[in-house]
C-alpha positions as CSV (number, residue, x, y, z in Angstrom):
1,M,-19.2,0.5,29.1
2,S,-16.4,2.5,30.8
3,D,-15.4,5.9,29.0
4,Y,-12.3,4.1,29.2
5,I,-13.2,1.7,27.2
6,I,-13.4,2.1,23.4
7,L,-14.5,-1.3,22.1
8,K,-16.4,-3.9,23.9
9,A,-16.9,-7.6,21.9
10,Q,-19.5,-9.7,23.0
11,N,-20.2,-13.7,22.9
12,V,-19.6,-12.6,19.2
13,S,-19.6,-15.9,16.2
14,K,-19.5,-16.0,12.2
15,Q,-21.4,-18.3,10.4
16,Y,-20.0,-19.7,7.4
17,R,-22.1,-22.0,4.7
18,L,-20.2,-24.4,2.8
19,G,-19.7,-24.1,-0.8
20,V,-23.1,-21.9,-1.4
21,V,-23.1,-18.1,-2.8
22,G,-25.4,-17.1,-0.3
23,T,-27.7,-18.1,2.5
24,G,-30.4,-20.1,0.6
25,T,-33.9,-21.0,0.3
26,I,-36.3,-17.8,1.5
27,V,-38.2,-20.7,3.6
28,H,-34.1,-21.5,5.2
29,D,-33.3,-18.2,6.0
30,L,-37.3,-17.7,7.8
31,N,-36.4,-20.7,9.4
32,R,-33.4,-19.7,11.1
33,M,-34.4,-16.1,12.0
34,W,-37.6,-17.8,13.9
35,H,-35.1,-19.8,16.1
36,K,-32.7,-16.8,16.8
37,I,-35.3,-14.6,17.6
38,R,-36.3,-17.0,20.5
39,G,-32.5,-17.9,21.1
40,K,-32.3,-21.4,20.3
41,Q,-29.5,-22.6,18.0
42,D,-29.2,-22.8,14.7
43,P,-31.8,-25.7,13.8
44,Y,-29.4,-27.0,10.8
45,L,-26.0,-26.8,12.3
46,K,-25.5,-30.6,13.4
47,I,-25.3,-31.1,17.7
48,G,-21.9,-31.9,18.7
49,A,-20.2,-30.0,15.4
50,I,-16.4,-29.5,16.4
51,N,-15.0,-26.4,14.4
52,D,-12.0,-28.0,13.4
53,R,-10.2,-26.4,9.9
54,S,-8.4,-28.9,9.6
55,A,-10.9,-31.7,9.9
56,T,-13.8,-32.5,6.5
57,A,-17.0,-30.8,7.8
58,S,-19.5,-32.8,9.4
59,S,-21.6,-30.1,9.1
60,N,-22.2,-28.0,5.6
61,Y,-21.5,-24.8,8.1
62,V,-19.0,-23.9,9.8
63,W,-17.6,-21.1,13.0
64,A,-15.7,-18.8,11.4
65,L,-15.8,-17.4,15.1
66,Q,-17.0,-18.4,18.2
67,D,-18.0,-17.0,21.9
68,I,-14.7,-14.2,20.8
69,D,-15.0,-11.8,24.0
70,F,-12.4,-8.9,24.8
71,E,-12.7,-5.1,25.5
72,V,-10.3,-2.4,24.1
73,K,-9.4,1.0,26.1
74,R,-8.8,4.3,24.4
75,G,-5.1,4.3,23.3
76,E,-4.3,1.4,23.4
77,I,-2.9,-0.6,20.6
78,L,-3.9,-4.2,21.0
79,G,-2.7,-6.9,18.3
80,I,-4.2,-10.0,16.9
81,I,-1.5,-12.8,15.6
82,G,-2.6,-16.8,14.8
83,K,-2.3,-19.0,11.6
84,N,-3.8,-18.2,8.1
85,G,-7.8,-19.5,8.4
86,A,-7.5,-18.4,12.5
87,G,-10.1,-15.9,11.8
88,K,-8.5,-12.7,12.3
89,S,-9.5,-10.9,9.0
90,T,-13.3,-12.1,9.2
91,L,-13.0,-10.6,12.8
92,L,-11.5,-7.3,11.9
93,K,-14.5,-7.1,8.9
94,I,-17.3,-7.3,11.7
95,L,-15.8,-5.1,13.7
96,S,-15.4,-2.3,10.8
97,R,-18.4,-3.3,10.7
98,V,-17.7,-4.5,6.9
99,T,-19.3,-7.8,8.0
100,S,-21.9,-8.4,11.0
101,P,-22.1,-11.0,13.5
102,T,-24.4,-14.3,12.9
103,T,-25.1,-13.8,17.1
104,G,-23.1,-11.1,19.6
105,S,-22.9,-7.6,19.4
106,I,-19.8,-4.8,18.9
107,K,-20.0,-1.8,21.1
108,T,-17.8,1.0,19.9
109,R,-17.7,5.0,20.9
110,G,-15.8,7.5,17.9
111,R,-15.0,6.8,13.8
112,I,-13.2,4.0,12.4
113,A,-10.9,3.8,10.1
114,S,-9.8,0.1,8.5
115,L,-7.3,-0.7,5.5
116,L,-8.0,-4.5,5.8
117,E,-7.0,-5.4,1.8
118,V,-4.6,-3.5,-1.1
119,G,-7.1,-1.3,-2.3
120,T,-9.8,-1.6,0.7
121,G,-12.6,1.5,0.5
122,M,-10.8,3.3,-2.9
123,H,-12.9,3.3,-5.5
124,P,-10.0,2.7,-8.4
125,E,-11.4,5.3,-12.3
126,L,-11.3,7.7,-8.8
127,T,-7.8,9.8,-8.4
128,G,-6.0,9.3,-5.3
129,R,-7.0,13.3,-4.5
130,E,-10.9,12.8,-5.1
131,N,-10.2,9.3,-2.9
132,I,-9.4,11.6,0.2
133,F,-12.3,13.4,0.2
134,L,-14.2,10.0,-0.9
135,N,-12.6,8.3,2.7
136,G,-13.1,11.8,4.3
137,A,-16.4,11.9,3.8
138,I,-17.3,8.0,4.5
139,L,-16.0,9.4,8.0
140,G,-18.4,12.2,8.9
141,M,-15.4,14.7,7.9
142,T,-16.8,18.0,6.5
143,K,-14.9,18.6,3.2
144,A,-12.6,21.7,5.0
145,E,-11.4,19.0,7.5
146,I,-10.2,16.5,4.9
147,A,-9.2,19.4,3.2
148,S,-6.6,20.7,6.2
149,K,-5.1,17.0,6.1
150,I,-4.6,16.5,2.7
151,D,-1.0,17.4,2.0
152,E,0.2,15.2,4.8
153,I,-1.6,12.5,3.4
154,V,0.2,13.3,0.0
155,E,3.7,12.9,1.4
156,F,2.9,10.8,4.3
157,S,1.8,8.9,1.7
158,G,5.0,9.6,-0.9
159,C,2.2,9.4,-4.1
160,Q,2.3,13.4,-4.8
161,M,3.7,12.4,-9.1
162,Y,0.7,10.6,-9.1
163,I,-2.6,12.2,-6.7
164,D,-4.4,13.3,-9.3
165,T,-4.2,10.0,-11.7
166,P,-7.1,7.5,-11.2
167,V,-6.1,4.6,-8.1
168,K,-6.5,2.2,-10.6
169,R,-3.2,2.4,-12.8
170,Y,-1.3,2.9,-9.0
171,S,0.6,-0.1,-8.0
172,S,-0.5,-2.4,-5.1
173,G,2.4,-1.1,-2.6
174,M,0.8,3.0,-3.7
175,R,-2.3,1.7,-2.9
176,V,-1.4,0.4,0.4
177,R,0.9,2.9,1.1
178,L,-2.0,6.3,0.1
179,G,-5.1,3.8,2.3
180,F,-3.2,3.6,4.9
181,A,-2.4,7.6,4.8
182,V,-6.0,8.2,4.7
183,A,-7.0,5.9,7.5
184,A,-4.2,7.5,10.1
185,F,-4.6,11.1,8.9
186,L,-7.9,11.6,8.8
187,E,-8.0,11.0,12.4
188,P,-10.2,7.7,13.6
189,D,-10.7,7.0,17.3
190,I,-9.6,3.6,16.3
191,L,-7.4,2.7,13.8
192,V,-7.8,-1.1,12.2
193,V,-4.2,-2.8,10.0
194,D,-4.9,-6.0,8.5
195,E,-1.9,-7.4,7.1
196,V,-1.5,-4.8,4.2
197,L,2.0,-3.8,5.5
198,A,3.8,-6.5,4.2
199,V,2.5,-5.3,0.6
200,G,4.8,-2.0,1.9
201,D,8.6,-1.6,1.3
202,A,11.0,-1.3,4.8
203,E,11.2,2.6,4.7
204,F,7.0,2.6,4.5
205,Q,6.3,0.7,6.7
206,K,9.3,1.6,9.3
207,K,7.0,5.1,9.3
208,A,3.9,3.1,9.5
209,I,4.6,1.3,12.0
210,G,5.8,5.2,13.7
211,K,2.8,6.9,12.8
212,M,0.5,3.8,14.6
213,Q,2.5,5.1,18.2
214,D,2.2,7.8,17.0
215,I,-1.5,8.2,17.1
216,S,-1.6,5.9,20.2
217,N,1.0,7.9,21.9
218,T,0.1,11.3,21.1
219,S,-3.0,11.7,20.3
220,G,-5.0,8.9,22.6
221,R,-6.3,6.8,20.1
222,T,-6.7,3.1,19.5
223,V,-5.2,1.2,17.1
224,L,-6.5,-3.1,16.3
225,F,-3.5,-4.5,14.4
226,V,-3.2,-8.2,12.7
227,S,0.6,-9.1,11.8
228,H,2.8,-12.4,11.3
229,N,5.9,-10.5,11.9
230,M,6.4,-10.9,15.4
231,A,9.1,-8.2,15.6
232,A,6.8,-6.2,14.7
233,V,4.2,-7.1,16.7
234,Q,7.0,-6.9,20.0
235,D,8.1,-3.2,19.3
236,L,4.4,-2.3,18.8
237,C,1.2,-3.2,20.7
238,S,0.7,-3.2,24.6
239,R,-1.0,-6.4,24.7
240,V,-2.2,-9.3,22.2
241,L,-5.1,-11.5,21.3
242,L,-4.1,-15.1,19.8
243,V,-7.0,-16.9,18.0
244,E,-6.7,-20.3,17.0
245,D,-9.4,-21.9,15.0
246,G,-12.5,-18.9,15.9
247,S,-10.8,-18.5,19.3
248,I,-8.9,-16.4,21.7
249,V,-7.0,-18.9,23.5
250,Y,-4.3,-16.1,24.6
251,N,-5.7,-12.6,25.4
252,G,-2.7,-10.7,27.9
253,N,1.1,-10.0,28.1
254,V,2.9,-9.6,23.6
255,E,6.1,-11.4,25.0
256,D,3.7,-14.5,26.3
257,G,1.4,-14.8,23.5
258,I,4.0,-14.7,21.2
259,K,5.9,-17.0,22.3
260,R,2.5,-19.0,23.1
261,Y,1.7,-18.8,18.9
262,L,5.9,-19.3,17.8
263,E,5.5,-22.9,19.9
264,S,1.9,-23.8,18.4
265,N,3.5,-23.2,14.9
266,L,7.4,-24.7,14.8
267,S,8.0,-27.9,14.0
268,H,10.2,-30.3,16.3
269,K,11.3,-32.4,14.2
270,A,15.2,-33.5,14.4
271,K,15.3,-34.9,11.1
272,V,13.3,-33.7,7.6
273,N,12.8,-35.8,4.6
274,F,12.1,-33.9,2.0
275,D,9.0,-35.0,-1.5
276,L,10.8,-34.6,-4.5
277,N,8.8,-34.2,-7.3
278,S,11.7,-35.6,-9.3
279,L,14.0,-37.6,-8.5
280,N,16.5,-36.8,-11.1
281,E,16.6,-32.8,-10.2
282,T,19.7,-31.8,-8.1
283,S,17.9,-30.4,-4.6
284,I,17.9,-31.3,-1.3
285,R,17.2,-34.9,-0.2
286,S,17.0,-34.9,3.6
287,F,18.4,-32.9,7.0
288,S,19.3,-34.0,10.6
289,L,20.2,-31.4,13.9
290,K,22.6,-34.1,15.3
291,S,24.2,-33.1,19.0
292,E,28.3,-34.0,19.0
293,S,28.0,-37.2,19.5
294,G,26.1,-37.8,17.0
295,V,23.2,-37.7,18.3
296,I,19.9,-36.9,16.4
297,T,18.2,-34.3,18.5
298,S,16.0,-31.0,18.8
299,N,17.2,-29.5,21.8
300,F,20.5,-27.9,22.8
301,K,22.0,-25.8,25.7
302,S,23.8,-22.6,24.6
303,G,27.0,-23.0,24.0
304,E,26.2,-25.9,21.5
305,L,25.1,-25.6,18.3
306,P,23.5,-28.5,15.9
307,V,25.8,-29.9,13.9
308,F,24.2,-30.4,10.1
309,S,23.6,-32.6,8.1
310,I,22.3,-32.7,4.2
311,K,22.6,-34.6,1.8
312,L,22.2,-33.5,-1.6
313,F,22.4,-35.2,-5.0
314,F,23.8,-33.9,-7.6
315,K,21.8,-34.0,-11.4
316,D,24.5,-32.9,-13.7
317,H,28.5,-31.3,-12.4
318,L,27.8,-27.7,-11.8
319,N,30.1,-24.8,-12.0
320,N,29.3,-22.9,-9.5
321,P,27.5,-24.8,-6.4
322,S,27.0,-23.0,-3.2
323,F,25.3,-24.0,0.2
324,S,24.6,-22.1,2.7
325,I,22.7,-22.5,5.8
326,R,20.9,-19.7,8.2
327,I,19.5,-19.3,11.5
328,S,16.8,-16.6,13.1
329,D,15.1,-16.9,16.2
330,A,11.7,-16.9,16.7
331,F,11.0,-13.3,15.5
332,G,12.4,-13.5,12.5
333,A,15.8,-11.3,12.9
334,N,19.0,-13.4,11.4
335,I,21.0,-14.6,14.3
336,V,24.2,-16.1,12.1
337,T,24.7,-17.2,9.0
338,W,27.8,-19.8,7.0
339,R,27.8,-19.5,3.9
340,S,30.2,-22.2,1.9
341,L,31.9,-19.4,0.0
342,Y,33.3,-18.0,2.7
343,F,36.0,-20.6,2.0
344,I,38.5,-19.8,-0.8
345,N,38.5,-23.4,-1.5
346,S,34.9,-23.9,-1.3
347,P,33.4,-27.4,0.0
348,L,31.9,-28.1,-2.6
349,S,33.7,-27.1,-6.0
350,E,35.0,-31.1,-6.8
351,V,31.3,-32.3,-6.8
352,K,30.2,-34.2,-10.0
353,T,27.0,-36.2,-10.2
354,G,25.5,-38.7,-7.4
355,E,24.7,-38.0,-3.9
356,Y,27.0,-36.3,-1.4
357,E,26.4,-36.2,2.6
358,L,27.4,-32.9,3.7
359,Q,27.7,-31.9,7.2
360,I,28.3,-28.2,9.2
361,K,29.8,-28.4,12.2
362,P,29.7,-24.8,13.6
363,E,32.0,-23.1,16.4
364,K,30.7,-22.0,19.4
365,L,28.2,-19.1,19.4
366,Y,26.3,-18.6,23.0
367,L,22.6,-18.2,22.3
368,L,19.6,-17.1,24.5
369,D,17.0,-19.0,25.8
370,G,14.2,-19.9,22.6
371,L,13.1,-21.3,19.3
372,Y,15.1,-20.9,16.5
373,N,14.2,-21.8,13.0
374,V,16.5,-23.1,9.6
375,S,16.5,-21.9,6.6
376,I,18.8,-23.3,4.1
377,S,19.4,-23.2,-0.3
378,L,20.9,-24.6,-2.8
379,L,22.9,-22.2,-5.9
380,E,24.5,-22.4,-8.7
381,G,26.4,-19.3,-9.1
382,K,23.4,-16.1,-8.2
383,V,20.7,-18.9,-9.2
384,P,18.6,-20.8,-7.7
385,L,18.8,-24.8,-7.5
386,D,16.6,-25.8,-4.0
387,I,15.6,-22.7,-1.3
388,K,13.8,-24.4,2.8
389,K,13.2,-21.8,4.0
390,D,12.2,-21.4,8.4
391,F,11.4,-25.9,7.6
392,I,12.5,-27.0,11.3
393,S,13.4,-25.4,15.0
394,F,15.8,-26.3,17.8
395,N,15.6,-25.1,21.4
396,V,18.2,-23.9,23.3
397,S,18.3,-23.6,26.5
398,S,20.4,-22.5,29.2
399,S,22.5,-23.9,31.1
400,R,23.9,-20.7,33.5
401,P,22.1,-17.5,34.9
402,S,20.5,-15.1,32.1
403,S,23.7,-12.1,34.1
404,D,25.9,-14.2,32.2
405,Y,25.7,-12.3,29.3
406,I,24.6,-9.8,27.0
407,T,21.3,-9.4,25.5
408,I,21.4,-7.2,22.1
409,S,18.0,-5.6,22.0
410,R,15.3,-7.0,18.8
411,S,14.3,-4.2,17.0
412,L,12.3,-3.5,14.2
413,S,15.0,-2.0,11.9
414,S,18.1,-4.4,13.2
415,N,19.2,-6.3,10.0
416,C,22.3,-7.8,11.6
417,I,23.9,-11.0,10.9
418,L,26.1,-12.8,12.8
419,F,29.2,-14.4,10.6
420,S,30.4,-17.5,12.4
421,N,33.0,-19.9,11.9
422,S,32.8,-23.4,10.7
423,E,34.1,-27.2,10.1
424,W,32.6,-28.8,6.4
425,N,33.2,-32.2,5.0
426,I,31.3,-33.9,2.0
427,Q,31.3,-37.1,1.0
428,K,30.0,-39.1,-1.9
429,L,27.4,-41.6,-1.0
C-alpha cells in the first residue's frame, strides 16, 4: 500500500441472514467456514440471486455490501452518499472494525475514530470526563496526552456545566457534540462520521464541518463523511462514493456524484394525486405542474416557471386559512417562496366548505439549469393542516449561454429566500 494511501478496501462484501438472530447451527457455520477456506461460494446462497432491496428476496440471505473496492489518500475528505438502506452505515462499521466483512479485506494506517450513532463509544454510567479518558485509552493515547486535550474537547462540545455528570442524563444533542469533540480532538489518523451531525443544531453543524476541514487541511488527516445533506457534502468533500444496493456505482467528482444521486432520487412526474386517509378532512387533494399554455409537464426553459395547479378540500369554514409554496434546489437550499399571506386580501379568505382549485402563476424567474423540488403547505393561522415536502420536482434547461447569468454561490451557511410576485386564482369546483 502506497505511503499516500491511508485506507484500502478490496473486494469487501457483507452478508446477513434475514429474520435470524445469530448464525444458526454449528453444522451450518462449519459448512460455510469450510467453503470459505476453500475459496468456494456460500452453499446457502441461491445461484443468480439479485441483490435488490425493493423486491422480496428469493434467499434467506442478503448482501448488505458486495464487491466494494476503493482507496483513500492521506488528508482526503471522502463523502459517501446514497439512499437509506444502500449500505453506507454498514460500510462505515466495517471500516471502523465494529463488524467484520464476510469476504474481502480492509487495510488502514494509523488510528481510526468513529462517530456512527448517537452515543457511540459512550458508557452511559460514566461522566463526560471519564468517557473522554476511556475513548482516548481505546485509541492508544496516554493519560497525559488525553489530559492535554481535555480543555479543548470540553469547550468545543459546549458541555462545560455537565462534564462531570453521567452521560445517561445528556440529551441526544449533547451526546453527539461530546462524541464528535472526542473523536476530532484526540487526533485520529482517520475520522469516520455518519449522519449523526443531523442531531446537532445549526451552530454546532457549522463548527463541526469547520473542524473537519481543519483536520484535513492543516493536520493532513483523513475524513470519511456520510450525509444526506448535499450542501454539506459539496462544501466539505473532495471526492464522493455513491452507494446503491450495496455496491459502489460512482467514485469521483463531487458535483457529478451528487447530480447522479439526486437524479436517481427525484420524481419527474408532473402531476401527483395524494392518498387520502379520510375523504372528509381538510387536505391537499392533488398538485400539477403546467406550462403557460396549460400542458402538464415537468420540463421548462430558464425564464419560464410552472403554473401550479392545486386542488384543496375544506371540511369546514376556516377563520384564517393560508397556503404556501416553496422551490428549493437539488442541494436543499431555498430559492423562492410564495405565500397567500403576502396579499392584503388573501385569495383564500372567502373559502367555505367544499373542494377548490387554486392556480398560482409566478412572474418570470431565471433559474440556472438543474432540478428543483417543490414543497407546499396548507395552514390555519400557524397550525399546519397538510404539508407535502419535496414531493415533486421539475427540470430547468437554459436557452441562453451561461455567461448571461450571475451565479450566486451555494453555501452551507446561507439561508437566503427570494420572494417573487405571483398571480393567484381560486375557484370552487
